Amino acid sequence: MIKERFDAIVVGAGPSGNAAAYTMAKEGLKVLQLERGEYSGSKNVQGAILYANALEKIIPDFRDDAPLERHVIEQRLWTMDDTSYVGMHYRSQDFNEERPNRYTIIRAQFDKWFSRKVREAGAVLLCETTVQELLRDSRGKVIGVRTDRGDGTVFADVVVLAEGVNGLIGQRSGLRAEVRTDSVALAVKEMHFLPREVIESRFNLKGNEGVVIEAMGTITAGMTGTAFLYTNQESISVGIGCIVADFEGSGQTPYGLLEAFKNHPSIKPLLENSECKEYAAHLIPEGGYNAMPELYGDGWIVVGDAGQFVNAVHREGSNLAMTTGRLAGETIVWLKRRKEIASKANLSEYRRRLDETFVMKDLKKYKNIPAFLHGTRQVFGVYPQLLSRAAQTWFRVDGTDKLSKEKEILKSFRKARTMPGLIGDAFKLVRAWR
Amino acid sequence: MTNVAKMSSAGGKVEEKLFQNRYLVDAGRSHIKVRPHTTPSKALLSLTYTCPAGCYSVNDKGQVEITSDGCLECGTCRIVTAKTGEVEWNYPRGGFGVLYKFG
């Protein structure tokens, strides 16, 4: 395929692969990046929110030319029942800053930009090339990959597996176990186009200001999951995702859930008269720290979704992907400078560096949250309904005295969940959160 | 049954959704195959509603079939049937399959 030997091969051109390839190429390493899609981004799906901090550490001046949609000035967290939502909104003028903290992006466009930066830094990118397996020497060290192109083999000192949530290569090579159905969410998403002035008036925005909505409740029909709506410049991303294991036996279709969410009385007016131009689906690894596979070995290293680097509670993934990609790249550069090989022992430096960042600290902190959320279905059904009814009882003025209203609200909670149930749920949440 | 459950079990029109998308179909080379079987497992059967592209259906013999042209390459079917081994899953050949314009 290519006779030349590379310092590193990066499998995949998503945020983690691009971060790794860029970091290494910029430092002068010979990098080959392989991507199965027609271009970087053609197979990638995300909501999507870009967290500036993680990218700033790779490309400090990314704001100069990256395709950014809107910077987020308002976050809306909703719990929904069939007719209502109870919301916690935070909007601040402070988010209209010189270097905004969060942006909405359109991944196919963003990834193309990031990929251009990678090539400008000197990496060789081969698209439309699917990696089929890892090549090993007689002692089992990974020394390259076989692809579906030409004679297919290509060699390097180290292979960075940025292959995404499905991670076929790592799995088939026995580097990690199959992803469990209770550790992964299936999300579907549509892109709805509207004139930008319509979006700005519907969401009370000026210029490039943006709003994001994250929602949970009866919209997931009893399954563990969330929905979202993000404002882009001239489009709205709307989607919903649930844990794969919950779909089994539910009879629910992902597109049926999405239609129901779009038709919710609180969402429908926001999308009115829009034109849908794409329907996408993707898996999100949500098992957290406890689902994390081996992250490195002789001649290989894992970054991004393939390593389960997602903080599901905070809807963070691309920033973990970029950070793990950068740290893997930096570790490989560091070894190269010291003229040391990419052995398992030497690559443990990657894990040491990861442990010092928010990536591992957050994943460790939330390690029991996925099990809590999956084991406490009330969070997605009973509680949103109770909250909505409580709010309605509280706000509706109907001649009932306030003390009676308070008693009615408390009674509704006790009846739906019993006092020990309520205390138990609170206790489990606190214990998982700490 | 809530409104949500009613609407979603009635099902959205997934074909209309897929019609928005761009694909480069690798004609005659489906990247996903259902292994021959007489009775599908519960897991395999669940794909008839869990697959976000509606690729799976039951034929008149009660066997599950796939038409992978509209596949969104999410991998749900791969993970759901990992234990039963009823689905053979590969990525499409380089360059083929779904081409996200927005992602």
Coordinates of C-alpha atoms in Angstrom, one line a residue:
Chain A
M1 CA 0.0 0.0 0.0
I2 CA 2.5 2.6 1.2
K3 CA 6.1 1.4 1.5
E4 CA 7.1 4.2 3.8
R5 CA 7.1 3.4 7.6
F6 CA 5.3 5.9 9.8
D7 CA 5.9 7.0 13.3
A8 CA 2.2 6.6 14.0
I9 CA -0.9 5.5 12.3
V10 CA -4.2 7.0 13.4
V11 CA -7.3 5.0 12.7
G12 CA -10.2 7.4 12.3
A13 CA -10.7 11.1 11.6
G14 CA -13.2 12.2 14.2
P15 CA -12.3 14.7 17.0
S16 CA -10.0 12.2 18.9
G17 CA -8.2 11.0 15.8
N18 CA -7.8 14.5 14.5
A19 CA -6.5 15.8 17.8
A20 CA -4.0 12.9 18.0
A21 CA -2.8 13.3 14.4
Y22 CA -2.5 17.1 14.6
T23 CA -0.6 16.9 17.9
M24 CA 2.0 14.5 16.5
A25 CA 2.3 16.0 13.0
K26 CA 2.8 19.5 14.4
E27 CA 5.8 18.1 16.3
G28 CA 7.3 16.7 13.1
L29 CA 6.3 13.0 13.5
K30 CA 5.4 11.1 10.3
V31 CA 1.7 10.5 10.7
L32 CA -0.7 8.5 8.5
Q33 CA -4.4 8.9 9.2
L34 CA -6.9 6.4 7.8
E35 CA -10.6 7.2 7.5
R36 CA -13.3 5.0 6.1
G37 CA -15.6 7.9 5.0
E38 CA -15.3 10.0 1.9
Y39 CA -14.1 12.9 4.1
S40 CA -13.5 13.5 7.8
G41 CA -17.0 13.9 9.3
S42 CA -18.9 12.0 6.7
K43 CA -19.6 9.2 9.2
N44 CA -19.7 11.3 12.3
V45 CA -22.7 12.4 14.3
Q46 CA -23.0 14.7 17.3
G47 CA -25.6 17.1 18.7
A48 CA -23.4 19.1 18.6
I49 CA -21.7 21.3 21.2
L50 CA -18.0 22.2 21.0
Y51 CA -16.3 23.0 24.3
A52 CA -13.7 25.6 23.5
N53 CA -11.2 24.8 26.2
A54 CA -10.3 21.3 24.9
L55 CA -9.8 22.6 21.4
E56 CA -7.9 25.7 22.6
K57 CA -5.3 23.4 24.0
I58 CA -4.7 22.0 20.5
I59 CA -5.4 24.9 18.2
P60 CA -5.4 28.1 20.3
D61 CA -6.6 30.4 17.5
F62 CA -9.3 28.1 16.2
R63 CA -11.9 30.9 16.4
D64 CA -10.2 32.6 13.4
D65 CA -11.4 30.1 10.9
A66 CA -13.3 27.2 12.4
P67 CA -16.9 26.8 11.2
L68 CA -18.7 27.7 14.5
E69 CA -22.5 28.1 14.6
R70 CA -23.6 30.0 17.7
H71 CA -22.0 30.6 21.1
V72 CA -24.2 29.3 23.9
I73 CA -25.6 32.1 26.1
E74 CA -28.5 30.1 27.5
Q75 CA -28.9 26.6 28.8
R76 CA -32.3 25.2 29.4
L77 CA -32.7 22.0 31.4
W78 CA -36.2 20.6 31.2
T79 CA -38.1 17.7 32.8
M80 CA -41.1 17.0 30.7
D81 CA -44.4 15.2 31.0
D82 CA -46.9 14.8 28.1
T83 CA -48.2 18.4 28.2
S84 CA -45.6 20.4 30.2
Y85 CA -42.1 21.0 31.1
V86 CA -40.5 22.2 34.3
G87 CA -37.4 24.1 33.4
M88 CA -34.2 25.4 34.9
H89 CA -32.9 28.1 32.6
Y90 CA -29.6 29.9 32.9
R91 CA -28.9 32.8 30.5
S92 CA -26.1 35.2 31.0
Q93 CA -24.6 38.2 29.3
D94 CA -21.3 37.0 30.7
F95 CA -21.4 34.3 28.0
N96 CA -21.1 37.1 25.4
E97 CA -17.4 37.2 25.9
E98 CA -14.4 37.6 23.6
R99 CA -13.6 33.9 23.8
P100 CA -16.8 32.1 24.3
N101 CA -16.9 28.9 26.2
R102 CA -19.3 26.7 24.3
Y103 CA -20.4 26.8 20.7
T104 CA -23.0 24.8 18.7
I105 CA -21.4 23.3 15.6
I106 CA -22.3 21.2 12.6
R107 CA -20.0 18.2 12.8
A108 CA -19.5 17.4 9.1
Q109 CA -18.3 21.0 8.5
F110 CA -16.3 21.2 11.7
D111 CA -14.6 17.9 11.1
K112 CA -13.6 18.9 7.6
W113 CA -12.0 22.1 9.0
F114 CA -10.2 20.1 11.7
S115 CA -9.0 17.6 9.1
R116 CA -7.6 20.4 7.0
K117 CA -5.6 21.6 10.0
V118 CA -4.3 18.1 10.4
R119 CA -3.1 17.9 6.8
E120 CA -1.6 21.4 7.0
A121 CA 0.4 20.2 10.0
G122 CA 1.9 17.5 7.8
A123 CA -0.1 14.3 8.4
V124 CA -1.0 12.1 5.4
L125 CA -4.7 11.4 5.3
L126 CA -6.2 8.5 3.3
C127 CA -10.0 8.6 3.1
E128 CA -12.3 5.8 1.8
T129 CA -9.9 3.4 3.5
T130 CA -11.4 0.9 6.0
V131 CA -8.9 -0.6 8.4
Q132 CA -9.6 -4.4 8.8
E133 CA -7.1 -5.6 11.3
L134 CA -4.0 -4.9 13.4
L135 CA -0.7 -6.4 12.3
R136 CA 1.5 -7.8 15.0
D137 CA 5.1 -9.1 15.2
S138 CA 6.0 -12.5 16.6
R139 CA 5.9 -11.2 20.2
G140 CA 2.4 -9.7 19.8
K141 CA 3.4 -6.0 19.5
V142 CA 1.2 -4.1 17.1
I143 CA 3.3 -2.9 14.2
G144 CA 0.8 -1.7 11.7
V145 CA -2.7 -2.3 10.1
R146 CA -4.2 -4.0 7.1
T147 CA -6.7 -2.0 5.1
D148 CA -9.2 -2.7 2.3
R149 CA -7.0 -0.7 -0.2
G150 CA -4.5 -2.2 -2.6
D151 CA -2.3 -4.8 -0.9
G152 CA -3.4 -3.1 2.2
T153 CA -0.6 -3.3 4.7
V154 CA 1.1 -0.3 6.3
F155 CA 3.5 -0.1 9.2
A156 CA 4.2 2.2 12.1
D157 CA 5.8 2.4 15.5
V158 CA 2.4 2.9 17.1
V159 CA -1.2 2.7 16.2
V160 CA -3.7 5.2 17.7
L161 CA -7.2 3.6 17.7
A162 CA -9.6 6.5 17.3
E163 CA -12.1 4.3 15.7
G164 CA -15.2 5.4 17.5
V165 CA -17.9 3.7 19.5
N166 CA -18.1 0.6 17.4
G167 CA -14.4 0.0 17.6
L168 CA -14.4 -3.1 15.5
I169 CA -10.6 -3.3 15.1
G170 CA -9.8 -3.2 18.7
Q171 CA -12.5 -5.6 19.5
R172 CA -11.7 -8.1 16.9
S173 CA -8.0 -7.9 17.9
G174 CA -9.0 -8.8 21.4
L175 CA -7.9 -5.5 22.9
R176 CA -11.3 -4.9 24.5
A177 CA -14.7 -6.6 25.1
E178 CA -17.9 -5.9 23.2
V179 CA -19.8 -2.8 24.3
R180 CA -22.7 -3.9 26.5
T181 CA -26.2 -2.9 25.6
D182 CA -26.7 -1.2 28.9
S183 CA -23.5 0.9 28.5
V184 CA -24.5 2.5 25.2
A185 CA -27.2 4.9 24.1
L186 CA -28.8 5.0 20.6
A187 CA -29.4 8.6 19.6
V188 CA -31.3 9.8 16.5
K189 CA -31.2 13.3 15.3
E190 CA -32.6 15.6 12.6
M191 CA -31.4 18.9 11.1
H192 CA -34.2 21.4 10.7
F193 CA -33.6 24.5 8.6
L194 CA -35.1 27.9 9.2
P195 CA -34.1 31.5 8.3
R196 CA -31.7 32.8 10.9
E197 CA -34.0 35.7 11.8
V198 CA -36.8 33.2 12.6
I199 CA -34.5 31.3 14.9
E200 CA -33.3 34.5 16.6
S201 CA -36.8 35.7 17.2
R202 CA -38.1 32.3 18.5
F203 CA -35.2 32.0 21.0
N204 CA -34.7 35.7 21.8
L205 CA -31.2 35.8 20.3
K206 CA -29.0 38.5 18.7
G207 CA -26.2 37.9 16.3
N208 CA -24.5 34.6 17.0
E209 CA -26.0 34.0 20.4
G210 CA -27.4 30.5 20.9
V211 CA -29.6 28.4 23.1
V212 CA -29.5 24.8 24.0
I213 CA -32.2 22.7 25.5
E214 CA -31.6 19.3 27.3
A215 CA -34.7 17.5 28.2
M216 CA -35.7 14.3 30.1
G217 CA -39.0 12.8 31.2
T218 CA -41.9 10.9 29.7
I219 CA -40.5 11.8 26.3
T220 CA -38.4 8.6 26.5
A221 CA -41.4 6.4 27.3
G222 CA -39.9 5.0 30.5
M223 CA -36.5 4.4 29.1
T224 CA -33.3 5.9 30.4
G225 CA -32.5 8.7 28.0
T226 CA -32.6 12.4 27.1
A227 CA -33.5 14.6 24.3
F228 CA -32.0 17.8 23.0
L229 CA -32.6 20.8 20.8
Y230 CA -29.7 23.1 19.8
T231 CA -29.8 26.3 17.8
N232 CA -27.4 26.7 14.9
Q233 CA -27.1 29.7 12.7
E234 CA -29.7 28.6 10.1
S235 CA -30.8 25.3 11.5
I236 CA -31.9 23.5 14.6
S237 CA -30.5 20.2 15.7
V238 CA -33.2 18.1 17.4
G239 CA -32.7 14.6 18.8
I240 CA -33.4 12.0 21.4
G241 CA -31.4 9.0 22.7
C242 CA -32.0 6.1 25.0
I243 CA -29.9 3.2 26.4
V244 CA -29.9 0.4 23.8
A245 CA -30.9 -2.3 26.4
D246 CA -34.0 -0.3 27.2
F247 CA -35.3 -0.5 23.6
E248 CA -35.3 -4.3 23.7
G249 CA -38.8 -5.5 24.5
S250 CA -40.1 -1.9 24.6
G251 CA -41.6 -1.9 21.1
Q252 CA -40.5 1.7 20.8
T253 CA -38.9 2.9 17.6
P254 CA -36.2 5.6 17.9
Y255 CA -37.8 7.6 15.1
G256 CA -41.2 7.3 16.8
L257 CA -39.7 8.8 19.9
L258 CA -38.2 11.6 17.9
E259 CA -41.5 12.4 16.2
A260 CA -43.3 12.4 19.5
F261 CA -40.6 14.8 21.0
K262 CA -40.9 17.1 18.0
N263 CA -44.7 17.1 18.4
H264 CA -44.6 17.9 22.1
P265 CA -46.5 21.2 22.7
S266 CA -43.3 22.8 24.1
I267 CA -41.2 21.8 21.1
K268 CA -43.4 21.9 18.1
P269 CA -43.7 25.8 17.9
L270 CA -39.9 26.0 17.9
L271 CA -39.6 23.9 14.8
E272 CA -42.7 25.2 13.0
N273 CA -42.3 25.5 9.2
S274 CA -38.7 24.2 9.3
E275 CA -37.3 22.0 6.6
C276 CA -35.7 18.7 7.6
K277 CA -32.6 18.0 5.6
E278 CA -31.0 15.1 7.3
Y279 CA -31.8 12.2 9.7
A280 CA -28.9 10.6 11.5
A281 CA -28.3 7.9 14.1
H282 CA -25.3 7.2 16.3
L283 CA -24.3 5.2 19.4
I284 CA -23.0 7.1 22.4
P285 CA -20.9 5.1 24.9
E286 CA -22.4 6.0 28.3
G287 CA -21.0 3.3 30.6
G288 CA -18.5 5.7 32.0
Y289 CA -15.5 4.7 34.1
N290 CA -16.7 1.2 34.9
A291 CA -17.1 0.4 31.2
M292 CA -13.7 1.7 30.3
P293 CA -11.5 -0.9 28.4
E294 CA -7.7 -1.3 28.5
L295 CA -6.4 2.0 27.1
Y296 CA -3.0 1.0 25.8
G297 CA -0.7 -2.0 25.1
D298 CA 2.3 -2.9 23.1
G299 CA 2.2 -0.6 20.1
W300 CA -1.3 0.6 20.5
I301 CA -3.3 3.3 22.3
V302 CA -7.0 4.1 22.5
V303 CA -8.7 7.5 22.4
G304 CA -12.2 9.0 22.2
D305 CA -15.4 7.0 22.0
A306 CA -13.5 3.7 21.5
G307 CA -12.3 4.2 25.1
Q308 CA -15.7 5.1 26.4
F309 CA -14.6 8.6 27.1
V310 CA -18.0 10.3 27.5
N311 CA -19.4 12.1 30.5
A312 CA -23.1 11.3 29.9
V313 CA -24.4 13.4 32.8
H314 CA -22.9 16.6 31.5
R315 CA -23.4 15.7 27.8
E316 CA -19.6 15.9 27.2
G317 CA -17.8 13.7 24.7
S318 CA -16.1 15.6 22.0
N319 CA -14.0 17.5 24.6
L320 CA -12.9 14.2 26.2
A321 CA -12.2 12.9 22.7
M322 CA -10.0 15.8 21.8
T323 CA -8.3 15.8 25.2
T324 CA -7.5 12.0 25.0
G325 CA -6.4 12.4 21.4
R326 CA -4.1 15.2 22.4
L327 CA -2.6 13.4 25.4
A328 CA -2.0 10.2 23.4
G329 CA -0.3 12.3 20.7
E330 CA 1.8 14.1 23.3
T331 CA 2.8 10.9 25.0
I332 CA 3.9 9.4 21.6
V333 CA 5.9 12.6 20.8
W334 CA 7.5 12.5 24.3
L335 CA 8.6 8.8 23.8
K336 CA 9.9 9.6 20.3
R337 CA 12.0 12.5 21.7
R338 CA 13.4 10.1 24.3
K339 CA 14.0 7.5 21.6
E340 CA 11.9 5.0 23.5
I341 CA 9.7 2.5 21.9
A342 CA 5.9 2.4 22.2
S343 CA 5.8 -0.6 24.6
K344 CA 3.0 -1.1 27.0
A345 CA 5.2 0.0 29.9
N346 CA 6.2 3.2 28.2
L347 CA 2.7 4.0 27.0
S348 CA 1.4 3.9 30.6
E349 CA 2.6 7.5 30.6
Y350 CA -0.7 8.2 28.7
R351 CA -2.7 6.9 31.6
R352 CA -0.7 8.9 34.1
R353 CA -1.3 12.1 32.1
L354 CA -5.0 11.3 31.8
D355 CA -5.4 10.8 35.5
E356 CA -4.2 14.4 36.0
T357 CA -6.9 15.9 33.8
F358 CA -10.6 16.5 34.2
V359 CA -11.2 13.4 31.9
M360 CA -10.4 10.8 34.5
K361 CA -11.3 12.9 37.5
D362 CA -14.8 13.4 36.2
L363 CA -15.3 9.9 34.9
K364 CA -14.2 8.6 38.4
K365 CA -16.4 11.0 40.2
Y366 CA -19.4 9.9 38.2
K367 CA -18.6 6.2 38.0
N368 CA -21.7 5.1 39.7
I369 CA -24.1 7.5 37.9
P370 CA -24.8 5.4 34.8
A371 CA -25.9 2.5 37.0
F372 CA -28.0 4.8 39.2
L373 CA -29.8 6.3 36.1
H374 CA -30.3 3.0 34.5
G375 CA -31.5 1.4 37.8
T376 CA -33.8 4.3 38.9
R377 CA -36.3 4.6 36.1
Q378 CA -38.5 6.9 38.2
V379 CA -36.1 9.6 37.2
F380 CA -37.4 9.4 33.7
G381 CA -41.1 8.9 34.3
V382 CA -42.5 9.3 37.8
Y383 CA -40.5 12.3 39.0
P384 CA -41.0 14.5 35.9
Q385 CA -44.8 13.8 36.2
L386 CA -44.8 14.6 39.9
L387 CA -42.8 17.8 39.3
S388 CA -45.1 19.0 36.6
R389 CA -48.2 18.3 38.7
A390 CA -46.6 20.0 41.7
A391 CA -45.8 23.1 39.7
Q392 CA -49.3 23.2 38.2
T393 CA -50.9 22.8 41.7
W394 CA -48.7 25.6 43.0
F395 CA -49.3 28.0 40.2
R396 CA -53.0 27.5 39.4
V397 CA -55.1 29.9 41.4
D398 CA -58.4 28.1 42.1
G399 CA -59.7 29.1 45.5
T400 CA -57.7 26.4 47.3
D401 CA -55.7 27.7 50.2
K402 CA -51.9 27.4 50.0
L403 CA -51.5 25.0 53.0
S404 CA -53.9 22.6 51.3
K405 CA -51.9 22.9 48.1
E406 CA -48.6 22.1 49.9
K407 CA -50.2 19.1 51.5
E408 CA -51.6 17.9 48.2
I409 CA -48.1 18.2 46.6
L410 CA -46.4 16.3 49.4
K411 CA -49.1 13.6 49.3
S412 CA -48.7 13.1 45.6
F413 CA -45.0 12.5 46.0
R414 CA -45.5 10.1 48.9
K415 CA -48.3 8.2 47.1
A416 CA -46.3 7.8 43.9
R417 CA -43.0 6.8 45.5
T418 CA -43.6 6.2 49.2
M419 CA -41.5 8.0 51.8
P420 CA -38.8 5.2 52.0
G421 CA -38.7 5.2 48.2
L422 CA -38.2 9.0 48.0
I423 CA -35.5 8.9 50.7
G424 CA -33.9 5.8 49.0
D425 CA -33.7 7.5 45.6
A426 CA -32.3 10.7 47.1
F427 CA -29.7 8.6 49.1
K428 CA -28.7 6.6 46.0
L429 CA -28.3 9.8 43.9
V430 CA -26.2 11.5 46.6
R431 CA -24.0 8.5 47.0
A432 CA -23.6 8.1 43.2
W433 CA -22.9 11.8 42.7
R434 CA -20.2 12.2 45.4
Chain B
M1 CA -50.5 4.5 27.8
T2 CA -49.0 7.9 27.5
N3 CA -49.3 10.0 24.3
V4 CA -45.7 9.4 23.7
A5 CA -46.0 5.6 23.7
K6 CA -49.0 5.8 21.4
M7 CA -47.3 8.0 18.9
S8 CA -44.1 6.1 18.8
S9 CA -45.5 2.6 18.6
A10 CA -47.6 3.9 15.7
G11 CA -44.1 4.7 14.3
G12 CA -42.8 7.7 12.4
K13 CA -42.4 7.3 8.7
V14 CA -38.8 6.3 8.6
E15 CA -38.6 5.9 4.8
E16 CA -39.4 9.6 4.5
K17 CA -36.6 10.5 6.9
L18 CA -34.0 8.4 5.1
F19 CA -35.0 10.0 1.8
Q20 CA -33.3 13.2 3.1
N21 CA -29.9 11.4 3.4
R22 CA -27.1 10.8 0.9
Y23 CA -25.8 7.3 0.4
L24 CA -23.3 5.6 -1.9
V25 CA -24.8 2.1 -2.0
D26 CA -22.3 -0.7 -2.6
A27 CA -24.7 -2.6 -4.9
G28 CA -24.8 -6.4 -4.2
R29 CA -22.4 -6.1 -1.2
S30 CA -24.4 -5.6 1.9
H31 CA -22.1 -4.8 4.8
I32 CA -24.6 -6.4 7.3
K33 CA -25.9 -10.0 6.9
V34 CA -28.4 -11.8 9.0
R35 CA -27.2 -15.4 9.5
P36 CA -29.6 -18.1 8.3
H37 CA -32.0 -19.1 11.0
T38 CA -35.3 -20.8 11.5
T39 CA -36.5 -18.9 14.6
P40 CA -35.1 -15.5 15.4
S41 CA -34.0 -14.8 19.0
K42 CA -35.8 -12.0 21.0
A43 CA -32.8 -9.8 20.4
L44 CA -32.8 -10.3 16.7
L45 CA -36.6 -9.7 16.6
S46 CA -36.2 -6.5 18.6
L47 CA -34.3 -5.0 15.7
T48 CA -37.5 -4.7 13.7
Y49 CA -38.3 -1.7 15.9
T50 CA -34.9 -0.7 17.4
C51 CA -33.0 -0.2 14.1
P52 CA -33.2 3.6 13.6
A53 CA -33.3 3.1 9.8
G54 CA -36.0 0.4 9.8
C55 CA -33.7 -2.0 7.9
Y56 CA -35.0 -5.1 9.6
S57 CA -38.3 -6.9 8.8
V58 CA -39.9 -10.3 9.4
N59 CA -40.7 -12.3 6.3
D60 CA -43.7 -14.7 5.9
K61 CA -41.7 -17.6 7.3
G62 CA -41.1 -15.6 10.6
Q63 CA -37.4 -15.0 9.8
V64 CA -35.8 -11.7 10.2
E65 CA -34.4 -10.1 7.0
I66 CA -32.3 -7.0 6.4
T67 CA -32.2 -4.5 3.6
S68 CA -29.2 -2.4 4.5
D69 CA -29.4 0.3 1.8
G70 CA -30.7 2.9 4.3
C71 CA -28.3 1.9 7.1
L72 CA -27.1 4.8 9.2
E73 CA -24.1 2.7 10.4
C74 CA -24.8 3.2 14.1
G75 CA -24.0 -0.4 15.2
T76 CA -27.1 -1.0 17.3
C77 CA -27.8 -4.3 15.6
R78 CA -24.2 -5.4 16.1
I79 CA -24.3 -4.8 19.8
V80 CA -27.8 -6.1 20.4
T81 CA -27.0 -9.5 18.7
A82 CA -23.4 -9.7 19.9
K83 CA -24.3 -12.6 22.2
T84 CA -26.5 -14.5 19.8
G85 CA -24.2 -14.0 16.8
E86 CA -27.1 -13.7 14.4
V87 CA -25.8 -10.6 12.6
E88 CA -22.6 -10.4 10.7
W89 CA -21.6 -6.8 10.8
N90 CA -18.8 -4.9 9.0
Y91 CA -18.3 -1.4 8.0
P92 CA -19.1 -0.7 4.4
R93 CA -16.1 -0.8 2.1
G94 CA -14.1 2.5 2.2
G95 CA -16.2 5.4 0.7
F96 CA -19.5 3.5 0.6
G97 CA -22.5 3.8 2.8
V98 CA -24.1 6.9 4.4
L99 CA -22.5 10.3 3.7
Y100 CA -23.5 12.8 6.4
K101 CA -23.8 16.3 5.1
F102 CA -24.3 17.7 8.6
G103 CA -23.8 14.9 11.0

